[in-house]
PDB file of N, CA and C in Angstrom:
ATOM      1  N   ARG C  78     -27.221   4.549   7.545  1.00  0.00           N
ATOM      2  CA  ARG C  78     -26.262   3.459   7.390  1.00  0.00           C
ATOM      3  C   ARG C  78     -26.937   2.201   6.880  1.00  0.00           C
ATOM      4  N   VAL C  79     -26.250   1.494   6.016  1.00  0.00           N
ATOM      5  CA  VAL C  79     -26.798   0.260   5.469  1.00  0.00           C
ATOM      6  C   VAL C  79     -26.692  -0.823   6.529  1.00  0.00           C
ATOM      7  N   PRO C  80     -27.798  -1.507   6.798  1.00  0.00           N
ATOM      8  CA  PRO C  80     -27.722  -2.577   7.806  1.00  0.00           C
ATOM      9  C   PRO C  80     -26.797  -3.697   7.325  1.00  0.00           C
ATOM     10  N   GLY C  81     -26.106  -4.313   8.275  1.00  0.00           N
ATOM     11  CA  GLY C  81     -25.220  -5.418   7.927  1.00  0.00           C
ATOM     12  C   GLY C  81     -23.850  -4.980   7.453  1.00  0.00           C
ATOM     13  N   LEU C  82     -23.554  -3.686   7.637  1.00  0.00           N
ATOM     14  CA  LEU C  82     -22.205  -3.238   7.299  1.00  0.00           C
ATOM     15  C   LEU C  82     -21.303  -3.381   8.515  1.00  0.00           C
ATOM     16  N   THR C  83     -20.019  -3.311   8.268  1.00  0.00           N
ATOM     17  CA  THR C  83     -19.068  -3.439   9.368  1.00  0.00           C
ATOM     18  C   THR C  83     -19.235  -2.289  10.355  1.00  0.00           C
ATOM     19  N   ARG C  84     -19.393  -2.644  11.604  1.00  0.00           N
ATOM     20  CA  ARG C  84     -19.425  -1.617  12.637  1.00  0.00           C
ATOM     21  C   ARG C  84     -18.056  -1.575  13.300  1.00  0.00           C
ATOM     22  N   LEU C  85     -17.540  -0.368  13.459  1.00  0.00           N
ATOM     23  CA  LEU C  85     -16.243  -0.217  14.105  1.00  0.00           C
ATOM     24  C   LEU C  85     -16.421   0.536  15.409  1.00  0.00           C
ATOM     25  N   ARG C  86     -15.722   0.073  16.439  1.00  0.00           N
ATOM     26  CA  ARG C  86     -15.822   0.757  17.721  1.00  0.00           C
ATOM     27  C   ARG C  86     -14.446   1.257  18.116  1.00  0.00           C
ATOM     28  N   ARG C  87     -14.394   2.482  18.636  1.00  0.00           N
ATOM     29  CA  ARG C  87     -13.127   3.026  19.087  1.00  0.00           C
ATOM     30  C   ARG C  87     -12.647   2.284  20.327  1.00  0.00           C
ATOM     31  N   VAL C  88     -11.400   1.859  20.297  1.00  0.00           N
ATOM     32  CA  VAL C  88     -10.820   1.215  21.469  1.00  0.00           C
ATOM     33  C   VAL C  88     -10.159   2.299  22.309  1.00  0.00           C
ATOM     34  N   PRO C  89     -10.573   2.430  23.573  1.00  0.00           N
ATOM     35  CA  PRO C  89      -9.972   3.470  24.411  1.00  0.00           C
ATOM     36  C   PRO C  89      -8.466   3.244  24.579  1.00  0.00           C
ATOM     37  N   GLY C  90      -7.720   4.332  24.520  1.00  0.00           N
ATOM     38  CA  GLY C  90      -6.270   4.226  24.686  1.00  0.00           C
ATOM     39  C   GLY C  90      -5.563   3.694  23.454  1.00  0.00           C
ATOM     40  N   SER C  91      -6.263   3.662  22.334  1.00  0.00           N
ATOM     41  CA  SER C  91      -5.646   3.157  21.117  1.00  0.00           C
ATOM     42  C   SER C  91      -6.195   3.915  19.919  1.00  0.00           C
ATOM     43  N   THR C  92      -5.356   4.045  18.895  1.00  0.00           N
ATOM     44  CA  THR C  92      -5.823   4.755  17.704  1.00  0.00           C
ATOM     45  C   THR C  92      -6.556   3.813  16.761  1.00  0.00           C
ATOM     46  N   ARG C  93      -6.467   2.510  17.046  1.00  0.00           N
ATOM     47  CA  ARG C  93      -7.093   1.533  16.163  1.00  0.00           C
ATOM     48  C   ARG C  93      -8.596   1.486  16.394  1.00  0.00           C
ATOM     49  N   LEU C  94      -9.312   1.029  15.389  1.00  0.00           N
ATOM     50  CA  LEU C  94     -10.737   0.766  15.553  1.00  0.00           C
ATOM     51  C   LEU C  94     -10.923  -0.742  15.618  1.00  0.00           C
ATOM     52  N   ARG C  95     -11.843  -1.161  16.481  1.00  0.00           N
ATOM     53  CA  ARG C  95     -12.085  -2.595  16.572  1.00  0.00           C
ATOM     54  C   ARG C  95     -13.405  -2.928  15.911  1.00  0.00           C
ATOM     55  N   ARG C  96     -13.422  -4.048  15.182  1.00  0.00           N
ATOM     56  CA  ARG C  96     -14.668  -4.478  14.586  1.00  0.00           C
ATOM     57  C   ARG C  96     -15.610  -4.957  15.672  1.00  0.00           C
ATOM     58  N   VAL C  97     -16.854  -4.505  15.626  1.00  0.00           N
ATOM     59  CA  VAL C  97     -17.831  -4.970  16.598  1.00  0.00           C
ATOM     60  C   VAL C  97     -18.200  -6.393  16.218  1.00  0.00           C
ATOM     61  N   PRO C  98     -18.059  -7.341  17.150  1.00  0.00           N
ATOM     62  CA  PRO C  98     -18.361  -8.730  16.812  1.00  0.00           C
ATOM     63  C   PRO C  98     -19.815  -8.880  16.361  1.00  0.00           C
ATOM     64  N   GLY C  99     -20.004  -9.766  15.396  1.00  0.00           N
ATOM     65  CA  GLY C  99     -21.352  -9.984  14.896  1.00  0.00           C
ATOM     66  C   GLY C  99     -21.682  -9.121  13.694  1.00  0.00           C
ATOM     67  N   SER C 100     -20.858  -8.120  13.419  1.00  0.00           N
ATOM     68  CA  SER C 100     -21.108  -7.303  12.238  1.00  0.00           C
ATOM     69  C   SER C 100     -20.354  -7.917  11.061  1.00  0.00           C
ATOM     70  N   THR C 101     -20.951  -7.817   9.901  1.00  0.00           N
ATOM     71  CA  THR C 101     -20.329  -8.452   8.743  1.00  0.00           C
ATOM     72  C   THR C 101     -19.144  -7.629   8.273  1.00  0.00           C
ATOM     73  N   ARG C 102     -18.241  -8.305   7.592  1.00  0.00           N
ATOM     74  CA  ARG C 102     -17.091  -7.592   7.033  1.00  0.00           C
ATOM     75  C   ARG C 102     -17.533  -6.829   5.798  1.00  0.00           C
ATOM     76  N   LEU C 103     -16.936  -5.653   5.605  1.00  0.00           N
ATOM     77  CA  LEU C 103     -17.281  -4.827   4.449  1.00  0.00           C
ATOM     78  C   LEU C 103     -16.717  -5.432   3.178  1.00  0.00           C
ATOM     79  N   ARG C 104     -17.569  -5.519   2.154  1.00  0.00           N
ATOM     80  CA  ARG C 104     -17.054  -5.923   0.851  1.00  0.00           C
ATOM     81  C   ARG C 104     -16.596  -4.677   0.130  1.00  0.00           C
ATOM     82  N   ARG C 105     -15.386  -4.702  -0.368  1.00  0.00           N
ATOM     83  CA  ARG C 105     -14.861  -3.547  -1.076  1.00  0.00           C
ATOM     84  C   ARG C 105     -15.520  -3.478  -2.453  1.00  0.00           C
ATOM     85  N   VAL C 106     -16.128  -2.336  -2.736  1.00  0.00           N
ATOM     86  CA  VAL C 106     -16.808  -2.186  -4.019  1.00  0.00           C
ATOM     87  C   VAL C 106     -15.776  -1.953  -5.117  1.00  0.00           C
ATOM     88  N   PRO C 107     -15.844  -2.722  -6.213  1.00  0.00           N
ATOM     89  CA  PRO C 107     -14.889  -2.492  -7.300  1.00  0.00           C
ATOM     90  C   PRO C 107     -15.026  -1.084  -7.864  1.00  0.00           C
ATOM     91  N   GLY C 108     -13.907  -0.514  -8.258  1.00  0.00           N
ATOM     92  CA  GLY C 108     -13.949   0.851  -8.765  1.00  0.00           C
ATOM     93  C   GLY C 108     -13.931   1.895  -7.671  1.00  0.00           C
ATOM     94  N   SER C 109     -13.699   1.434  -6.446  1.00  0.00           N
ATOM     95  CA  SER C 109     -13.634   2.388  -5.343  1.00  0.00           C
ATOM     96  C   SER C 109     -12.221   2.968  -5.267  1.00  0.00           C
ATOM     97  N   THR C 110     -12.051   3.925  -4.368  1.00  0.00           N
ATOM     98  CA  THR C 110     -10.778   4.646  -4.322  1.00  0.00           C
ATOM     99  C   THR C 110      -9.658   3.799  -3.744  1.00  0.00           C
ATOM    100  N   ARG C 111     -10.005   2.783  -2.960  1.00  0.00           N
ATOM    101  CA  ARG C 111      -8.957   1.973  -2.362  1.00  0.00           C
ATOM    102  C   ARG C 111      -8.265   1.125  -3.415  1.00  0.00           C
ATOM    103  N   LEU C 112      -6.978   0.911  -3.258  1.00  0.00           N
ATOM    104  CA  LEU C 112      -6.215   0.122  -4.206  1.00  0.00           C
ATOM    105  C   LEU C 112      -6.264  -1.349  -3.829  1.00  0.00           C
ATOM    106  N   ARG C 113      -6.522  -2.177  -4.839  1.00  0.00           N
ATOM    107  CA  ARG C 113      -6.380  -3.604  -4.588  1.00  0.00           C
ATOM    108  C   ARG C 113      -5.004  -4.004  -5.086  1.00  0.00           C
ATOM    109  N   ARG C 114      -4.349  -4.891  -4.339  1.00  0.00           N
ATOM    110  CA  ARG C 114      -3.001  -5.275  -4.722  1.00  0.00           C
ATOM    111  C   ARG C 114      -3.009  -6.038  -6.038  1.00  0.00           C
ATOM    112  N   VAL C 115      -2.056  -5.705  -6.902  1.00  0.00           N
ATOM    113  CA  VAL C 115      -1.926  -6.440  -8.152  1.00  0.00           C
ATOM    114  C   VAL C 115      -1.313  -7.784  -7.825  1.00  0.00           C
ATOM    115  N   PRO C 116      -1.958  -8.874  -8.255  1.00  0.00           N
ATOM    116  CA  PRO C 116      -1.420 -10.189  -7.917  1.00  0.00           C
ATOM    117  C   PRO C 116      -0.021 -10.358  -8.498  1.00  0.00           C
ATOM    118  N   GLY C 117       0.874 -10.872  -7.692  1.00  0.00           N
ATOM    119  CA  GLY C 117       2.225 -11.122  -8.163  1.00  0.00           C
ATOM    120  C   GLY C 117       3.131  -9.913  -8.156  1.00  0.00           C
ATOM    121  N   SER C 118       2.640  -8.780  -7.649  1.00  0.00           N
ATOM    122  CA  SER C 118       3.530  -7.628  -7.577  1.00  0.00           C
ATOM    123  C   SER C 118       4.319  -7.704  -6.279  1.00  0.00           C
ATOM    124  N   THR C 119       5.348  -6.916  -6.196  1.00  0.00           N
ATOM    125  CA  THR C 119       6.224  -6.991  -5.030  1.00  0.00           C
ATOM    126  C   THR C 119       5.479  -6.583  -3.772  1.00  0.00           C
ATOM    127  N   ARG C 120       5.525  -7.439  -2.775  1.00  0.00           N
ATOM    128  CA  ARG C 120       4.937  -7.081  -1.494  1.00  0.00           C
ATOM    129  C   ARG C 120       6.060  -6.655  -0.565  1.00  0.00           C
ATOM    130  N   LEU C 121       5.840  -5.543   0.118  1.00  0.00           N
ATOM    131  CA  LEU C 121       6.843  -5.068   1.065  1.00  0.00           C
ATOM    132  C   LEU C 121       6.254  -5.105   2.459  1.00  0.00           C
ATOM    133  N   ARG C 122       7.074  -5.546   3.413  1.00  0.00           N
ATOM    134  CA  ARG C 122       6.579  -5.569   4.783  1.00  0.00           C
ATOM    135  C   ARG C 122       7.470  -4.680   5.622  1.00  0.00           C
ATOM    136  N   ARG C 123       6.835  -3.915   6.523  1.00  0.00           N
ATOM    137  CA  ARG C 123       7.608  -3.059   7.395  1.00  0.00           C
ATOM    138  C   ARG C 123       8.401  -3.916   8.376  1.00  0.00           C
ATOM    139  N   VAL C 124       9.686  -3.624   8.486  1.00  0.00           N
ATOM    140  CA  VAL C 124      10.517  -4.332   9.454  1.00  0.00           C
ATOM    141  C   VAL C 124      10.518  -3.520  10.739  1.00  0.00           C
ATOM    142  N   PRO C 125      10.081  -4.135  11.856  1.00  0.00           N
ATOM    143  CA  PRO C 125      10.047  -3.384  13.110  1.00  0.00           C
ATOM    144  C   PRO C 125      11.447  -2.920  13.515  1.00  0.00           C
ATOM    145  N   GLY C 126      11.522  -1.696  14.014  1.00  0.00           N
ATOM    146  CA  GLY C 126      12.807  -1.161  14.445  1.00  0.00           C
ATOM    147  C   GLY C 126      13.699  -0.722  13.295  1.00  0.00           C
ATOM    148  N   SER C 127      13.127  -0.624  12.107  1.00  0.00           N
ATOM    149  CA  SER C 127      13.921  -0.219  10.953  1.00  0.00           C
ATOM    150  C   SER C 127      13.055   0.595  10.012  1.00  0.00           C
ATOM    151  N   THR C 128      13.685   1.532   9.319  1.00  0.00           N
ATOM    152  CA  THR C 128      12.907   2.357   8.392  1.00  0.00           C
ATOM    153  C   THR C 128      12.788   1.678   7.033  1.00  0.00           C
ATOM    154  N   ARG C 129      13.559   0.608   6.848  1.00  0.00           N
ATOM    155  CA  ARG C 129      13.538  -0.081   5.567  1.00  0.00           C
ATOM    156  C   ARG C 129      12.302  -0.954   5.438  1.00  0.00           C
ATOM    157  N   LEU C 130      11.951  -1.256   4.204  1.00  0.00           N
ATOM    158  CA  LEU C 130      10.889  -2.221   3.958  1.00  0.00           C
ATOM    159  C   LEU C 130      11.536  -3.510   3.480  1.00  0.00           C
ATOM    160  N   ARG C 131      10.979  -4.626   3.938  1.00  0.00           N
ATOM    161  CA  ARG C 131      11.540  -5.894   3.495  1.00  0.00           C
ATOM    162  C   ARG C 131      10.618  -6.522   2.470  1.00  0.00           C
ATOM    163  N   ARG C 132      11.200  -7.100   1.425  1.00  0.00           N
ATOM    164  CA  ARG C 132      10.373  -7.791   0.452  1.00  0.00           C
ATOM    165  C   ARG C 132       9.811  -9.060   1.056  1.00  0.00           C
ATOM    166  N   VAL C 133       8.538  -9.300   0.839  1.00  0.00           N
ATOM    167  CA  VAL C 133       7.941 -10.540   1.314  1.00  0.00           C
ATOM    168  C   VAL C 133       8.391 -11.642   0.373  1.00  0.00           C
ATOM    169  N   PRO C 134       8.953 -12.741   0.915  1.00  0.00           N
ATOM    170  CA  PRO C 134       9.452 -13.797   0.042  1.00  0.00           C
ATOM    171  C   PRO C 134       8.329 -14.368  -0.825  1.00  0.00           C
ATOM    172  N   GLY C 135       8.686 -14.736  -2.038  1.00  0.00           N
ATOM    173  CA  GLY C 135       7.681 -15.301  -2.935  1.00  0.00           C
ATOM    174  C   GLY C 135       7.032 -14.263  -3.821  1.00  0.00           C
ATOM    175  N   SER C 136       7.280 -12.994  -3.542  1.00  0.00           N
ATOM    176  CA  SER C 136       6.716 -11.960  -4.403  1.00  0.00           C
ATOM    177  C   SER C 136       7.734 -11.637  -5.498  1.00  0.00           C
ATOM    178  N   THR C 137       7.223 -11.158  -6.610  1.00  0.00           N
ATOM    179  CA  THR C 137       8.115 -10.940  -7.747  1.00  0.00           C
ATOM    180  C   THR C 137       9.014  -9.743  -7.505  1.00  0.00           C
ATOM    181  N   ARG C 138      10.163  -9.756  -8.153  1.00  0.00           N
ATOM    182  CA  ARG C 138      11.105  -8.662  -8.001  1.00  0.00           C
ATOM    183  C   ARG C 138      10.840  -7.603  -9.053  1.00  0.00           C
ATOM    184  N   LEU C 139      10.889  -6.375  -8.657  1.00  0.00           N
ATOM    185  CA  LEU C 139      10.739  -5.273  -9.606  1.00  0.00           C
ATOM    186  C   LEU C 139      12.028  -4.466  -9.615  1.00  0.00           C
ATOM    187  N   ARG C 140      12.404  -4.004 -10.773  1.00  0.00           N
ATOM    188  CA  ARG C 140      13.629  -3.218 -10.854  1.00  0.00           C
ATOM    189  C   ARG C 140      13.264  -1.765 -11.080  1.00  0.00           C
ATOM    190  N   ARG C 141      13.860  -0.877 -10.324  1.00  0.00           N
ATOM    191  CA  ARG C 141      13.571   0.541 -10.502  1.00  0.00           C
ATOM    192  C   ARG C 141      14.393   1.079 -11.671  1.00  0.00           C
ATOM    193  N   VAL C 142      13.700   1.744 -12.569  1.00  0.00           N
ATOM    194  CA  VAL C 142      14.387   2.314 -13.719  1.00  0.00           C
ATOM    195  C   VAL C 142      14.735   3.760 -13.402  1.00  0.00           C
ATOM    196  N   PRO C 143      16.011   4.157 -13.511  1.00  0.00           N
ATOM    197  CA  PRO C 143      16.370   5.531 -13.186  1.00  0.00           C
ATOM    198  C   PRO C 143      15.644   6.515 -14.099  1.00  0.00           C
ATOM    199  N   GLY C 144      15.157   7.583 -13.513  1.00  0.00           N
ATOM    200  CA  GLY C 144      14.453   8.592 -14.290  1.00  0.00           C
ATOM    201  C   GLY C 144      13.011   8.236 -14.581  1.00  0.00           C
ATOM    202  N   LEU C 145      12.581   7.112 -14.079  1.00  0.00           N
ATOM    203  CA  LEU C 145      11.185   6.714 -14.278  1.00  0.00           C
ATOM    204  C   LEU C 145      10.526   6.554 -12.921  1.00  0.00           C
ATOM    205  N   THR C 146       9.298   7.026 -12.822  1.00  0.00           N
ATOM    206  CA  THR C 146       8.603   6.831 -11.552  1.00  0.00           C
ATOM    207  C   THR C 146       7.974   5.450 -11.503  1.00  0.00           C
ATOM    208  N   ARG C 147       7.761   4.878 -12.685  1.00  0.00           N
ATOM    209  CA  ARG C 147       7.161   3.543 -12.740  1.00  0.00           C
ATOM    210  C   ARG C 147       8.217   2.488 -12.524  1.00  0.00           C
ATOM    211  N   LEU C 148       7.789   1.311 -12.129  1.00  0.00           N
ATOM    212  CA  LEU C 148       8.707   0.200 -11.964  1.00  0.00           C
ATOM    213  C   LEU C 148       8.691  -0.647 -13.228  1.00  0.00           C
ATOM    214  N   ARG C 149       9.871  -1.032 -13.690  1.00  0.00           N
ATOM    215  CA  ARG C 149       9.894  -1.902 -14.858  1.00  0.00           C
ATOM    216  C   ARG C 149      10.155  -3.329 -14.435  1.00  0.00           C
ATOM    217  N   ARG C 150       9.537  -4.244 -15.167  1.00  0.00           N
ATOM    218  CA  ARG C 150       9.692  -5.651 -14.844  1.00  0.00           C
ATOM    219  C   ARG C 150      11.111  -6.128 -15.099  1.00  0.00           C
ATOM    220  N   VAL C 151      11.590  -6.984 -14.203  1.00  0.00           N
ATOM    221  CA  VAL C 151      12.802  -7.721 -14.509  1.00  0.00           C
ATOM    222  C   VAL C 151      12.376  -8.793 -15.504  1.00  0.00           C
ATOM    223  N   PRO C 152      13.117  -8.978 -16.610  1.00  0.00           N
ATOM    224  CA  PRO C 152      12.695  -9.946 -17.615  1.00  0.00           C
ATOM    225  C   PRO C 152      12.466 -11.326 -17.008  1.00  0.00           C
ATOM    226  N   GLY C 153      11.451 -12.001 -17.514  1.00  0.00           N
ATOM    227  CA  GLY C 153      11.149 -13.348 -17.021  1.00  0.00           C
ATOM    228  C   GLY C 153      10.223 -13.357 -15.830  1.00  0.00           C
ATOM    229  N   LEU C 154       9.648 -12.204 -15.510  1.00  0.00           N
ATOM    230  CA  LEU C 154       8.707 -12.170 -14.401  1.00  0.00           C
ATOM    231  C   LEU C 154       7.300 -11.939 -14.924  1.00  0.00           C
ATOM    232  N   THR C 155       6.343 -12.200 -14.052  1.00  0.00           N
ATOM    233  CA  THR C 155       4.952 -11.966 -14.437  1.00  0.00           C
ATOM    234  C   THR C 155       4.736 -10.487 -14.681  1.00  0.00           C
ATOM    235  N   ARG C 156       3.888 -10.184 -15.633  1.00  0.00           N
ATOM    236  CA  ARG C 156       3.681  -8.781 -15.994  1.00  0.00           C
ATOM    237  C   ARG C 156       2.944  -8.049 -14.887  1.00  0.00           C
ATOM    238  N   LEU C 157       3.372  -6.831 -14.647  1.00  0.00           N
ATOM    239  CA  LEU C 157       2.726  -5.996 -13.644  1.00  0.00           C
ATOM    240  C   LEU C 157       1.696  -5.120 -14.329  1.00  0.00           C
ATOM    241  N   ARG C 158       0.443  -5.297 -13.918  1.00  0.00           N
ATOM    242  CA  ARG C 158      -0.563  -4.372 -14.427  1.00  0.00           C
ATOM    243  C   ARG C 158      -0.398  -3.047 -13.713  1.00  0.00           C
ATOM    244  N   ARG C 159      -0.585  -1.937 -14.427  1.00  0.00           N
ATOM    245  CA  ARG C 159      -0.371  -0.647 -13.779  1.00  0.00           C
ATOM    246  C   ARG C 159      -1.450  -0.369 -12.760  1.00  0.00           C
ATOM    247  N   VAL C 160      -1.031  -0.020 -11.591  1.00  0.00           N
ATOM    248  CA  VAL C 160      -1.975   0.307 -10.533  1.00  0.00           C
ATOM    249  C   VAL C 160      -2.204   1.808 -10.574  1.00  0.00           C
ATOM    250  N   ARG C 161      -3.460   2.200 -10.719  1.00  0.00           N
ATOM    251  CA  ARG C 161      -3.740   3.626 -10.749  1.00  0.00           C
ATOM    252  C   ARG C 161      -3.721   4.163  -9.326  1.00  0.00           C
ATOM    253  N   LEU C 162      -2.879   5.138  -9.086  1.00  0.00           N
ATOM    254  CA  LEU C 162      -2.805   5.735  -7.764  1.00  0.00           C
ATOM    255  C   LEU C 162      -3.765   6.904  -7.685  1.00  0.00           C
ATOM    256  N   SER C 163      -4.391   7.021  -6.550  1.00  0.00           N
ATOM    257  CA  SER C 163      -5.236   8.194  -6.368  1.00  0.00           C
ATOM    258  C   SER C 163      -4.330   9.413  -6.220  1.00  0.00           C
ATOM    259  N   ARG C 164      -4.876  10.565  -6.532  1.00  0.00           N
ATOM    260  CA  ARG C 164      -4.078  11.795  -6.548  1.00  0.00           C
ATOM    261  C   ARG C 164      -3.482  12.094  -5.182  1.00  0.00           C
ATOM    262  N   ARG C 165      -4.274  11.836  -4.141  1.00  0.00           N
ATOM    263  CA  ARG C 165      -3.810  12.097  -2.780  1.00  0.00           C
ATOM    264  C   ARG C 165      -2.603  11.231  -2.463  1.00  0.00           C
ATOM    265  N   ARG C 166      -2.690   9.957  -2.856  1.00  0.00           N
ATOM    266  CA  ARG C 166      -1.610   9.021  -2.592  1.00  0.00           C
ATOM    267  C   ARG C 166      -0.355   9.438  -3.354  1.00  0.00           C
ATOM    268  N   LEU C 167      -0.564   9.881  -4.601  1.00  0.00           N
ATOM    269  CA  LEU C 167       0.560  10.320  -5.415  1.00  0.00           C
ATOM    270  C   LEU C 167       1.276  11.490  -4.767  1.00  0.00           C
ATOM    271  N   LEU C 168       0.485  12.454  -4.287  1.00  0.00           N
ATOM    272  CA  LEU C 168       1.048  13.617  -3.604  1.00  0.00           C
ATOM    273  C   LEU C 168       1.846  13.182  -2.392  1.00  0.00           C
ATOM    274  N   TYR C 169       1.265  12.252  -1.640  1.00  0.00           N
ATOM    275  CA  TYR C 169       1.901  11.746  -0.432  1.00  0.00           C
ATOM    276  C   TYR C 169       3.270  11.151  -0.759  1.00  0.00           C
ATOM    277  N   TYR C 170       3.307  10.312  -1.792  1.00  0.00           N
ATOM    278  CA  TYR C 170       4.572   9.696  -2.173  1.00  0.00           C
ATOM    279  C   TYR C 170       5.572  10.738  -2.661  1.00  0.00           C
ATOM    280  N   PHE C 171       5.055  11.727  -3.392  1.00  0.00           N
ATOM    281  CA  PHE C 171       5.904  12.782  -3.935  1.00  0.00           C
ATOM    282  C   PHE C 171       6.596  13.552  -2.813  1.00  0.00           C
ATOM    283  N   TYR C 172       5.805  13.940  -1.808  1.00  0.00           N
ATOM    284  CA  TYR C 172       6.381  14.692  -0.693  1.00  0.00           C
ATOM    285  C   TYR C 172       7.339  13.840   0.112  1.00  0.00           C
ATOM    286  N   LEU C 173       6.986  12.574   0.262  1.00  0.00           N
ATOM    287  CA  LEU C 173       7.845  11.643   0.976  1.00  0.00           C
ATOM    288  C   LEU C 173       9.199  11.560   0.262  1.00  0.00           C
ATOM    289  N   PHE C 174       9.145  11.469  -1.064  1.00  0.00           N
ATOM    290  CA  PHE C 174      10.344  11.364  -1.885  1.00  0.00           C
ATOM    291  C   PHE C 174      11.212  12.615  -1.740  1.00  0.00           C
ATOM    292  N   LYS C 175      10.544  13.791  -1.807  1.00  0.00           N
ATOM    293  CA  LYS C 175      11.271  15.050  -1.657  1.00  0.00           C
ATOM    294  C   LYS C 175      11.935  15.123  -0.285  1.00  0.00           C
ATOM    295  N   PHE C 176      11.181  14.738   0.718  1.00  0.00           N
ATOM    296  CA  PHE C 176      11.658  14.730   2.096  1.00  0.00           C
ATOM    297  C   PHE C 176      12.904  13.855   2.219  1.00  0.00           C
ATOM    298  N   MET C 177      12.825  12.655   1.615  1.00  0.00           N
ATOM    299  CA  MET C 177      13.955  11.735   1.664  1.00  0.00           C
ATOM    300  C   MET C 177      15.171  12.350   0.957  1.00  0.00           C
ATOM    301  N   LEU C 178      14.933  12.987  -0.177  1.00  0.00           N
ATOM    302  CA  LEU C 178      16.030  13.600  -0.932  1.00  0.00           C
ATOM    303  C   LEU C 178      16.739  14.658  -0.103  1.00  0.00           C
ATOM    304  N   ILE C 179      15.944  15.511   0.529  1.00  0.00           N
ATOM    305  CA  ILE C 179      16.502  16.589   1.340  1.00  0.00           C
ATOM    306  C   ILE C 179      17.350  16.017   2.475  1.00  0.00           C
ATOM    307  N   HIS C 180      16.829  14.957   3.102  1.00  0.00           N
ATOM    308  CA  HIS C 180      17.519  14.424   4.281  1.00  0.00           C
ATOM    309  C   HIS C 180      18.708  13.547   3.929  1.00  0.00           C
ATOM    310  N   ASN C 181      18.733  13.027   2.712  1.00  0.00           N
ATOM    311  CA  ASN C 181      19.852  12.160   2.345  1.00  0.00           C
ATOM    312  C   ASN C 181      20.983  12.913   1.666  1.00  0.00           C
ATOM    313  N   SER C 182      20.785  14.235   1.466  1.00  0.00           N
ATOM    314  CA  SER C 182      21.778  14.984   0.696  1.00  0.00           C
ATOM    315  C   SER C 182      23.064  15.206   1.486  1.00  0.00           C
ATOM    316  N   ASN C 183      22.964  15.340   2.815  1.00  0.00           N
ATOM    317  CA  ASN C 183      24.182  15.646   3.576  1.00  0.00           C
ATOM    318  C   ASN C 183      25.032  14.399   3.814  1.00  0.00           C
TER     319      ASN C 183
END
């Protein structure tokens, strides 16, 4: 392990990991698999007690184009740079979408 990296400790009775105090925060290496948020893209926040996502105010609006998996800009908004999704994430969204379709059909 590289010295000075973030140390995480398992918190008993919780699935979360806690940062060990005194350890530095990890710098995300550019070009890594994690996605960095595109500035000005729509931010969604989970609403507690609801399955819906709420748009965070101040974030740009995106319009879903039917038949397209990509989001198209509403005219007059800042341009959205395409975020490359990792294959695993894409699969996850795909299955989620299929699942939703199956459950919303009745």
